[in-house]
């Protein structure tokens, strides 16, 4: 399927159907999920009404990782086969990943205010998400700073691949570092003991976010293809070539 | 590769401003911190290890900006490649050069900082050891960023942005090792993790740097 | 005498090569063969793609389509270790002296110490004796060219690829290039040269490839 879509023409055809499909899915699931999480799900014994933040926060955290995994796969494909579409994809995934990582940090911070009484704690999980945010930012800066976009794609791909190896290490080190000095009560609040009544709203929100991710990525790649096409100068003829004896 | 190393060292002796600048920055940065804290020895003792580590990372990264750019942009790198030198040997010779001309002087300067901060002997030893154990990781991570940006005329700040997130585990393990050193000695979990990270970073970043240099020659 | 196998004739082939710079096609369907003992001058205006052809031959650029190959004894090889390159860039460490530069490149090329030429001899052959102890950044443009030629000479490669070798060269410098090329061709070497100067008929195996802007 990936090799089928690797052709820009076919991708645009696919995008014409897939884009509205995921858009509808995203809007529908989002409405259902928000209704479920705001009105249907009961307030939590421990967290009270604040538990509802979880339904926007946890899917954002999940998406920040999903986007990086997608970024890694696209970078690998781009690095090995030098394919334009993989580059467009990688950049789109990074942009979306950056936004959702920021959303994850913001909602986490609001949740922290209700749970810990402070907007920010140097808790292991929040710190590693913050680092992920910086990695996304550095990745996107590479695309901006390197003017030659073909080269930028290859350089950024190497960076993303190194990042893939490093992210688990960063996560591990930060959590280990956190366990050295944090009291247990604080880190427990971050890990909600999930009640099964929350399954429906949580999973519909996760699906909604995934649809948003698919929709926006397809949208961006399709835009990039069209932009590249419109920028292409009318097919110029190459130089005339003659070979003669001297 | 020895030829490359010899050339780099020769050039460095002729124009020592690069590493002298880094060393001066290192000492100045740490002095400023002491001055800003009004010479409060208690606080300085507590923050010595992390700020020394940050000073090392910054002073190294500032010299890394120009590590490959000149050779890539004036065409020397093309000639190396055509001569049959592998990218790996080019990167490795730079690695050794950075170790000799940046890490060693900084490691030697740590006791001086120790005197200025009135650090106990064991603390100075722990910081110096952590720097030596973590050096391969810091250099390797910096080398990749330098190689990735070697085609840019002025990448300046970006090299710091690219490298710092990946430095986080290095710094965490180094500081854990330093704290554990007085009681647990050299083979404490922090230093062991740091050594592992050094090996891993070296194994990943040297080939990655070589690939990045190749891209920037195209 | 050339790296690896001494007299093995090495051929360079372009087959139907297309190359674009950004979105602009520089040339399409470029085919030629450069056999041992031949010289091919690439003639054309600035920006028409002469340097791109050289870089494609060197493997520093990849063609959009088509094939570029080297062949030696019927075995295909890559450009590395078989080509010498004089680019339009300096490609010297500015802080080393001329003598140190040549000694350094001799180490890089790993030339055979049995047959290697004395550096002083090379310096006088290339008219650089007076500059031996001068740092390369203080050389004139013509002197830098001479140094680049000396480096290529040390490398002892079967195919020479040169980008405007005669630019900034005086009369004796241009004559030096012609005599180097003559000797190179006689030994079975070949050369691919980009130039907007008129090509010199070094040997009867000299051809020119002319690139002209399309109407």
XYZ file of C-alpha atoms in Angstrom:
679
model
C 0.000 0.000 0.000
C 2.850 2.370 0.835
C 4.551 1.724 -2.490
C 1.184 2.194 -4.205
C 0.767 5.619 -2.603
C 4.382 6.596 -3.262
C 3.303 8.031 -6.589
C 2.196 11.680 -6.139
C -0.588 11.325 -8.702
C -2.092 8.309 -6.974
C -1.608 9.922 -3.596
C -3.674 12.936 -4.659
C -6.405 10.607 -5.874
C -6.289 8.749 -2.558
C -6.288 12.051 -0.657
C -9.478 13.173 -2.385
C -11.342 10.267 -0.810
C -9.402 9.829 2.423
C -9.333 13.474 3.474
C -13.113 13.956 3.821
C -13.404 10.478 5.315
C -10.979 11.206 8.151
C -12.319 14.715 8.549
C -15.827 13.387 9.055
C -14.475 10.697 11.381
C -12.570 13.268 13.402
C -15.533 15.625 13.799
C -17.996 12.841 14.570
C -15.789 11.082 17.091
C -14.785 14.358 18.677
C -18.426 15.381 19.219
C -19.300 11.968 20.600
C -16.185 11.782 22.759
C -16.610 15.285 24.184
C -20.277 14.624 24.964
C -19.282 11.379 26.660
C -16.441 12.892 28.646
C -18.195 16.116 29.682
C -21.733 14.923 30.348
C -21.894 11.143 30.559
C -18.770 10.171 32.489
C -19.157 10.623 36.267
C -16.792 12.774 38.327
C -13.927 10.800 39.812
C -13.788 9.983 43.535
C -10.232 11.204 43.856
C -9.927 13.929 41.191
C -13.496 15.216 41.084
C -14.571 17.055 37.912
C -10.915 17.606 36.986
C -10.752 14.037 35.731
C -12.365 15.275 32.507
C -9.075 16.953 31.531
C -7.718 13.448 31.169
C -9.857 12.913 28.073
C -8.052 15.649 26.176
C -4.705 15.111 27.864
C -4.050 11.388 27.531
C -4.907 11.210 23.804
C -2.593 14.185 23.193
C 0.227 12.360 24.985
C -0.453 9.282 22.900
C -0.519 11.304 19.699
C 2.780 13.007 20.500
C 4.390 9.555 20.513
C 2.436 8.269 17.514
C 3.522 11.285 15.481
C 7.160 10.674 16.352
C 6.918 7.032 15.363
C 5.394 8.087 12.053
C 8.127 10.697 11.684
C 10.747 8.023 12.234
C 9.248 5.661 9.660
C 8.919 8.457 7.094
C 12.518 9.530 7.750
C 13.767 5.996 7.294
C 11.908 5.668 3.993
C 13.133 9.069 2.881
C 16.713 8.274 3.811
C 16.815 4.923 2.037
C 14.684 5.598 -1.054
C 14.980 9.406 -1.249
C 11.296 9.823 -1.843
C 9.690 13.275 -1.906
C 6.418 12.066 -0.411
C 8.217 10.599 2.603
C 9.821 14.015 3.148
C 6.494 15.809 2.939
C 5.058 13.219 5.312
C 7.904 13.551 7.801
C 7.538 17.310 7.935
C 3.767 17.094 8.307
C 4.042 14.534 11.132
C 6.565 16.731 12.941
C 4.369 19.822 12.708
C 1.324 17.986 13.983
C 3.425 16.247 16.618
C 4.714 19.594 17.852
C 1.208 20.980 18.211
C -0.114 17.944 20.071
C 2.930 17.823 22.338
C 2.251 21.442 23.224
C -1.405 20.553 23.857
C -0.301 17.665 26.053
C 1.937 19.985 28.084
C -0.772 22.624 28.436
C -3.505 20.212 29.507
C -1.042 18.390 31.773
C -0.217 21.679 33.408
C -3.905 22.479 34.019
C -4.418 19.029 35.455
C -1.336 19.537 37.622
C -2.831 22.740 39.011
C -5.877 20.805 40.219
C -3.927 17.731 41.338
C -0.677 19.109 42.744
C -1.711 22.719 43.271
C 1.074 23.954 40.952
C 1.131 24.575 37.217
C 4.364 22.711 36.758
C 6.240 19.975 38.562
C 9.536 18.497 37.393
C 7.859 15.149 37.297
C 9.432 12.477 35.098
C 6.599 12.227 32.648
C 6.112 15.944 32.110
C 9.827 16.513 31.766
C 10.224 13.895 29.061
C 7.260 15.316 27.136
C 8.896 18.731 27.388
C 12.100 17.311 25.917
C 10.083 15.710 23.122
C 8.677 19.159 22.377
C 12.210 20.557 22.037
C 13.201 17.701 19.737
C 10.253 18.414 17.458
C 11.181 22.097 17.475
C 14.838 21.415 16.639
C 13.744 19.076 13.844
C 11.520 21.725 12.290
C 14.221 24.388 12.675
C 16.495 22.219 10.530
C 13.989 22.447 7.695
C 13.911 26.219 8.032
C 17.641 26.808 8.312
C 18.817 24.549 5.473
C 17.675 26.373 2.342
C 18.164 23.557 -0.137
C 15.048 21.536 0.674
C 16.344 18.296 -0.808
C 19.342 18.443 1.460
C 17.224 19.616 4.387
C 15.107 16.487 3.984
C 18.116 14.185 4.225
C 19.688 16.036 7.127
C 16.417 16.181 9.039
C 15.912 12.460 8.412
C 19.221 11.618 10.093
C 18.294 13.833 13.022
C 14.892 12.169 13.396
C 16.448 8.717 13.350
C 18.969 9.621 16.046
C 16.061 11.053 18.001
C 14.214 7.747 17.792
C 17.074 5.976 19.557
C 17.407 8.748 22.101
C 13.795 9.281 23.101
C 13.458 6.021 25.091
C 16.801 6.739 26.766
C 15.729 10.250 27.654
C 12.424 8.925 28.970
C 14.148 6.270 31.024
C 16.786 8.626 32.402
C 14.279 11.292 33.323
C 12.010 8.836 35.107
C 14.958 7.309 36.919
C 16.167 10.784 37.890
C 12.655 11.610 39.035
C 12.429 8.500 41.214
C 15.577 9.635 43.039
C 14.027 12.716 44.571
C 10.241 12.796 44.145
C 7.940 11.644 46.862
C 5.621 8.837 45.827
C 2.399 10.784 46.346
C 3.106 13.235 43.564
C 3.972 10.676 40.921
C 0.885 8.644 41.831
C -1.481 11.444 40.956
C -0.144 11.437 37.404
C -1.169 7.818 36.889
C -4.911 7.568 37.136
C -6.232 4.203 38.212
C -8.572 3.782 35.321
C -12.175 3.030 36.112
C -13.965 1.117 33.347
C -16.675 3.824 33.127
C -14.036 5.995 31.486
C -13.274 3.514 28.707
C -15.851 4.810 26.228
C -15.000 8.522 26.398
C -11.255 7.880 26.520
C -11.175 5.501 23.573
C -13.464 7.619 21.442
C -11.209 10.603 22.092
C -8.120 8.574 21.206
C -9.777 7.514 17.949
C -10.849 11.092 17.285
C -7.278 12.345 17.743
C -5.966 9.615 15.457
C -8.451 10.698 12.779
C -7.367 14.311 13.198
C -3.775 13.204 12.782
C -4.545 11.262 9.596
C -6.699 14.070 8.204
C -4.128 16.820 8.812
C -1.210 14.734 7.524
C -2.986 13.847 4.308
C -4.020 17.461 3.913
C -0.467 18.752 4.345
C 1.144 16.201 2.063
C -1.450 16.910 -0.628
C -0.802 20.650 -0.279
C 2.947 20.088 -0.522
C 2.529 18.012 -3.670
C 0.383 20.666 -5.277
C 2.719 23.452 -4.255
C 5.745 21.606 -5.660
C 3.843 21.045 -8.875
C 2.834 24.678 -9.282
C 6.395 25.817 -8.573
C 7.835 23.615 -11.282
C 8.804 25.793 -14.218
C 7.366 24.855 -17.608
C 9.492 21.948 -18.847
C 12.592 23.720 -20.151
C 14.683 21.990 -22.718
C 18.191 21.080 -21.629
C 21.262 22.338 -23.452
C 21.979 21.182 -27.006
C 24.890 18.782 -27.058
C 27.459 18.288 -29.861
C 30.635 16.242 -29.768
C 33.406 17.121 -32.280
C 37.067 16.386 -32.818
C 39.443 19.208 -32.017
C 43.800 8.975 9.535
C 47.033 9.769 11.365
C 47.788 12.226 8.577
C 44.470 13.991 9.213
C 45.070 14.087 12.935
C 48.566 15.438 12.457
C 47.278 18.138 10.144
C 44.490 19.143 12.512
C 46.844 19.366 15.465
C 49.349 21.371 13.441
C 46.666 23.837 12.367
C 45.437 24.090 15.917
C 48.872 24.954 17.229
C 49.191 27.640 14.586
C 45.841 29.100 15.408
C 45.087 28.285 19.030
C 42.302 30.798 19.355
C 39.599 28.108 19.018
C 40.385 26.033 22.062
C 41.797 28.932 24.070
C 38.499 30.707 23.533
C 36.602 27.649 24.801
C 38.820 27.367 27.853
C 38.508 31.069 28.652
C 34.743 30.864 28.238
C 34.651 27.903 30.610
C 36.494 29.667 33.409
C 34.752 32.998 32.840
C 31.279 31.401 32.810
C 31.914 29.651 36.105
C 33.412 32.778 37.659
C 30.379 34.819 36.650
C 28.109 32.305 38.348
C 30.129 32.566 41.548
C 30.014 36.345 41.334
C 26.269 36.325 40.679
C 25.780 34.194 43.771
C 27.820 36.693 45.775
C 30.455 34.088 46.461
C 28.152 32.033 48.675
C 30.333 28.946 49.070
C 27.479 26.840 50.446
C 25.340 27.346 47.346
C 28.357 27.066 45.023
C 29.287 23.735 46.529
C 25.803 22.443 45.953
C 25.511 23.559 42.331
C 29.163 23.065 41.326
C 28.689 19.762 39.508
C 25.718 20.755 37.329
C 27.079 24.177 36.382
C 30.507 22.768 35.557
C 28.818 20.221 33.319
C 26.767 22.898 31.610
C 29.877 25.022 31.138
C 31.629 22.050 29.502
C 28.720 21.376 27.163
C 28.385 25.002 26.087
C 32.067 25.684 25.617
C 32.397 22.532 23.513
C 29.369 23.238 21.358
C 30.540 26.760 20.658
C 33.772 25.412 19.152
C 31.916 22.672 17.244
C 30.157 25.138 15.011
C 33.209 25.440 12.772
C 34.504 21.879 13.105
C 33.636 20.724 9.583
C 32.331 23.834 7.817
C 35.674 25.075 6.482
C 36.658 21.696 5.056
C 33.236 21.117 3.496
C 32.934 24.556 1.987
C 36.413 25.001 0.554
C 36.300 21.611 -1.128
C 38.845 19.734 1.001
C 36.188 17.193 1.975
C 35.543 16.373 -1.702
C 39.232 15.768 -2.192
C 39.354 13.478 0.844
C 36.523 11.455 -0.505
C 38.030 11.137 -3.971
C 41.369 10.199 -2.421
C 39.570 7.218 -0.900
C 39.418 8.373 2.723
C 36.305 7.051 4.387
C 33.941 9.422 6.128
C 34.436 7.306 9.241
C 38.145 8.016 9.418
C 37.521 11.736 8.898
C 35.030 11.799 11.756
C 37.185 9.613 13.984
C 40.211 11.842 13.575
C 38.078 14.848 14.532
C 36.804 12.906 17.519
C 40.319 12.237 18.773
C 41.333 15.808 18.084
C 38.440 17.227 20.076
C 39.238 14.912 22.945
C 42.875 16.000 23.034
C 42.368 19.706 22.503
C 39.077 20.401 24.264
C 38.256 17.755 26.830
C 41.773 17.433 28.210
C 42.252 21.186 28.829
C 38.789 21.433 30.386
C 39.464 18.420 32.607
C 42.698 20.064 33.704
C 40.837 23.290 34.465
C 38.347 21.585 36.783
C 40.730 21.520 39.804
C 41.185 25.270 39.295
C 37.420 25.728 39.472
C 37.455 23.429 42.487
C 39.800 25.845 44.249
C 37.635 28.825 43.297
C 34.500 27.077 44.556
C 36.308 25.592 47.585
C 35.178 22.102 46.645
C 36.341 19.074 48.650
C 38.961 16.929 46.913
C 36.643 13.974 46.418
C 34.099 16.195 44.694
C 36.725 17.558 42.278
C 37.836 14.004 41.509
C 34.239 12.907 40.917
C 33.517 15.769 38.492
C 36.748 15.210 36.568
C 36.049 11.485 36.314
C 32.489 12.069 35.156
C 33.784 14.343 32.405
C 36.260 11.739 31.209
C 33.657 8.938 31.263
C 31.034 11.061 29.533
C 33.406 12.669 27.023
C 32.736 10.192 24.193
C 29.003 10.844 24.483
C 29.320 14.646 24.506
C 31.791 14.693 21.639
C 29.840 12.177 19.543
C 26.538 14.025 19.974
C 28.194 17.339 19.162
C 29.945 15.869 16.124
C 26.658 14.745 14.565
C 25.145 18.186 14.932
C 28.289 19.775 13.530
C 28.248 17.366 10.592
C 24.521 17.891 9.981
C 25.071 21.652 9.823
C 28.397 21.574 7.969
C 26.798 22.815 4.742
C 25.472 25.972 6.403
C 27.515 29.113 6.386
C 26.219 30.184 9.773
C 24.340 27.629 11.785
C 25.397 29.240 15.055
C 22.693 28.752 17.562
C 21.029 25.771 15.959
C 23.860 23.425 16.900
C 23.008 24.034 20.559
C 19.312 23.481 19.914
C 19.993 20.214 18.117
C 22.369 18.797 20.682
C 21.056 19.821 24.080
C 17.939 17.592 24.214
C 20.121 14.544 23.588
C 22.533 15.682 26.302
C 19.887 15.338 28.983
C 20.511 11.661 29.818
C 24.264 12.275 29.742
C 23.945 15.071 32.274
C 21.499 13.134 34.455
C 23.698 10.042 34.674
C 26.854 12.093 35.154
C 25.374 13.996 38.078
C 23.954 10.841 39.648
C 27.402 9.292 39.362
C 29.084 12.327 40.908
C 26.684 12.253 43.866
C 27.207 8.554 44.444
C 30.972 8.596 43.958
C 32.090 9.518 47.526
C 30.217 6.532 48.975
C 29.898 3.962 46.218
C 33.086 4.657 44.295
C 33.675 4.493 40.574
C 31.385 1.576 39.724
C 28.171 3.233 40.863
C 25.027 2.957 38.683
C 25.304 6.561 37.470
C 28.822 6.185 36.099
C 28.029 2.760 34.650
C 25.001 4.163 32.823
C 27.139 7.100 31.679
C 29.792 4.759 30.286
C 27.096 2.777 28.488
C 25.698 5.949 27.031
C 29.169 6.945 25.853
C 29.568 3.646 24.021
C 26.098 3.814 22.505
C 26.407 7.436 21.385
C 29.776 6.707 19.847
C 28.428 3.703 17.954
C 25.456 5.614 16.569
C 26.843 9.090 16.043
C 30.106 8.331 14.259
C 28.434 6.623 11.268
C 25.627 9.193 11.349
C 28.159 12.041 11.192
C 29.881 10.398 8.274
C 26.552 10.099 6.425
C 25.743 13.733 7.206
C 29.083 14.927 5.827
C 28.420 13.033 2.623
C 25.024 14.700 2.241
C 26.545 18.129 2.739
C 29.082 17.498 -0.018
C 26.419 16.854 -2.647
C 51.843 3.573 -12.186
C 48.278 4.500 -11.367
C 46.752 3.539 -8.066
C 46.038 -0.167 -7.757
C 46.783 -1.721 -11.126
C 49.441 0.240 -13.075
C 48.470 0.303 -16.718
C 44.907 -0.907 -16.586
C 42.945 1.278 -18.960
C 40.024 2.961 -17.241
C 36.991 4.143 -19.139
C 34.263 6.553 -18.095
C 30.806 6.249 -19.632
C 27.756 8.516 -19.538
C 24.657 6.817 -20.905
C 21.601 8.937 -21.548
C 22.177 11.088 -18.477
C 19.619 13.703 -17.492
C 20.295 16.259 -14.818
C 18.290 19.159 -13.416
C 19.290 21.966 -11.150
C 16.301 22.674 -8.940
C 13.401 22.620 -11.380
C 15.445 23.609 -14.440
C 16.721 20.849 -16.650
C 20.396 21.414 -17.516
C 20.768 18.635 -20.030
C 18.955 15.516 -21.104
C 20.144 12.427 -22.907
C 23.856 13.103 -22.476
C 25.929 10.168 -23.696
C 29.666 9.908 -24.221
C 32.543 7.616 -23.478
C 35.996 8.625 -22.361
C 38.414 5.817 -23.095
C 41.986 5.519 -21.891
C 44.293 7.966 -23.640
C 41.528 10.399 -24.587
C 40.830 13.985 -23.644
C 37.370 15.500 -23.680
C 36.921 19.251 -23.295
C 33.516 20.452 -22.219
C 32.853 23.832 -23.762
C 29.982 26.155 -22.962
C 28.857 29.396 -21.373
C 28.734 29.966 -17.622
C 25.906 28.213 -15.843
C 25.118 25.823 -18.669
C 26.119 22.757 -16.656
C 29.828 22.115 -17.256
C 30.685 21.741 -13.574
C 27.613 19.559 -13.063
C 28.926 17.101 -15.652
C 32.230 16.950 -13.781
C 30.524 16.445 -10.438
C 28.332 13.725 -11.905
C 31.457 12.010 -13.186
C 33.024 12.318 -9.735
C 29.989 10.805 -8.056
C 29.439 13.994 -6.056
C 26.078 14.469 -7.751
C 23.534 11.849 -8.709
C 21.904 11.905 -12.149
C 18.156 12.214 -12.409
C 18.114 9.389 -14.893
C 20.668 7.543 -16.964
C 23.839 5.787 -15.970
C 27.390 6.868 -15.219
C 29.937 4.108 -14.931
C 33.637 3.470 -14.734
C 35.141 0.368 -16.144
C 38.557 -1.143 -15.711
C 39.465 -4.540 -17.180
C 35.797 -5.101 -17.861
C 34.990 -4.633 -14.160
C 32.891 -1.681 -13.118
C 34.328 0.475 -10.323
C 33.451 3.701 -8.516
C 35.084 7.070 -9.101
C 36.911 7.105 -5.789
C 40.624 6.317 -5.945
C 40.667 6.432 -9.745
C 40.046 10.100 -10.460
C 42.008 13.215 -9.663
C 40.088 16.467 -9.385
C 41.047 20.099 -9.755
C 37.977 22.047 -8.686
C 37.282 25.741 -8.846
C 37.632 25.853 -5.074
C 40.975 26.175 -3.261
C 40.603 23.009 -1.217
C 43.686 23.735 0.874
C 44.144 24.268 4.557
C 45.082 27.967 4.631
C 47.433 27.684 7.612
C 49.759 25.042 6.177
C 52.729 25.901 3.985
C 52.920 24.747 0.374
C 55.479 22.108 1.287
C 53.428 20.810 4.235
C 50.349 20.726 2.049
C 51.998 18.464 -0.495
C 53.485 16.246 2.222
C 50.047 15.992 3.832
C 48.322 14.991 0.610
C 51.024 12.462 -0.116
C 50.081 10.852 3.212
C 46.394 11.010 2.357
C 46.934 9.382 -1.033
C 49.120 6.751 0.612
C 51.545 6.819 -2.303
C 54.124 4.100 -2.594
C 57.293 5.361 -0.830
C 59.430 3.339 -3.294
C 58.364 5.289 -6.352
C 57.289 8.610 -4.891
C 58.851 11.746 -6.224
C 60.783 14.106 -4.009
C 58.674 17.058 -2.923
C 61.324 19.609 -3.920
C 61.348 18.126 -7.390
C 57.575 18.456 -7.629
C 57.747 22.036 -6.377
C 60.189 23.015 -9.077
C 58.241 21.132 -11.748
C 55.156 23.165 -10.861
C 57.022 26.425 -10.452
C 56.400 26.684 -6.728
C 59.969 26.400 -5.396
C 59.935 30.007 -4.252
C 56.699 29.505 -2.305
C 57.644 26.271 -0.481
C 57.521 27.873 2.961
C 54.650 30.235 2.273
C 51.256 29.456 3.809
C 48.652 28.583 1.202
C 46.302 31.435 2.079
C 48.892 33.934 0.860
C 49.266 32.351 -2.595
C 47.940 34.075 -5.716
C 45.071 32.497 -7.622
C 47.442 31.137 -10.286
C 49.781 29.698 -7.662
C 46.864 27.954 -5.959
C 45.965 26.368 -9.305
C 49.532 25.143 -9.658
C 49.372 23.658 -6.183
C 46.081 21.945 -7.024
C 47.664 20.493 -10.162
C 50.639 19.303 -8.109
C 48.277 17.558 -5.717
C 46.515 15.829 -8.587
C 49.888 14.826 -9.983
C 50.880 13.249 -6.645
C 47.596 11.351 -6.516
C 48.658 9.509 -9.685
C 45.128 8.770 -10.915
C 44.020 7.350 -14.240
C 41.362 9.957 -14.994
C 41.863 13.664 -14.447
C 38.836 15.835 -13.997
C 39.527 19.550 -14.156
C 37.301 22.561 -13.735
C 38.672 25.563 -15.661
C 42.304 24.625 -15.075
C 43.586 27.513 -17.164
C 41.654 30.227 -15.357
C 43.995 32.705 -13.658
C 47.002 30.954 -15.201
C 49.828 32.824 -16.937
C 51.469 31.700 -20.205
C 53.916 29.313 -18.544
C 51.120 27.932 -16.381
C 48.974 27.187 -19.423
C 51.924 25.538 -21.124
C 52.497 23.505 -17.946
C 48.948 22.179 -18.121
C 49.346 21.228 -21.767
C 52.591 19.391 -21.104
C 51.126 17.593 -18.071
C 48.183 16.482 -20.163
C 50.442 15.293 -22.983
C 52.482 13.146 -20.592
C 49.324 11.883 -18.892
C 47.741 10.784 -22.153
C 50.924 9.089 -23.297
C 50.847 6.944 -20.172
C 47.320 5.886 -20.994
C 45.580 8.361 -18.731
C 42.554 10.371 -19.781
C 41.054 13.727 -18.881
C 37.674 15.431 -18.700
C 38.072 19.199 -18.691
C 35.497 21.953 -18.352
C 36.601 25.200 -19.916
C 35.363 28.230 -21.724
C 38.816 28.751 -23.185
C 39.481 27.226 -26.573
C 40.672 23.663 -26.181
C 44.204 22.784 -27.144
C 44.763 19.824 -29.441
C 47.015 17.911 -27.070
C 46.895 14.648 -28.929
C 44.933 13.265 -31.829
C 42.524 11.779 -29.326
C 41.182 15.150 -28.282
C 37.492 15.916 -28.662
C 35.205 18.647 -27.462
C 31.692 18.435 -26.138
C 29.810 21.637 -26.803
C 26.872 22.706 -24.683
C 24.671 25.395 -26.180
C 21.643 27.067 -24.687
C 18.464 25.946 -26.496
C 16.667 28.544 -28.591
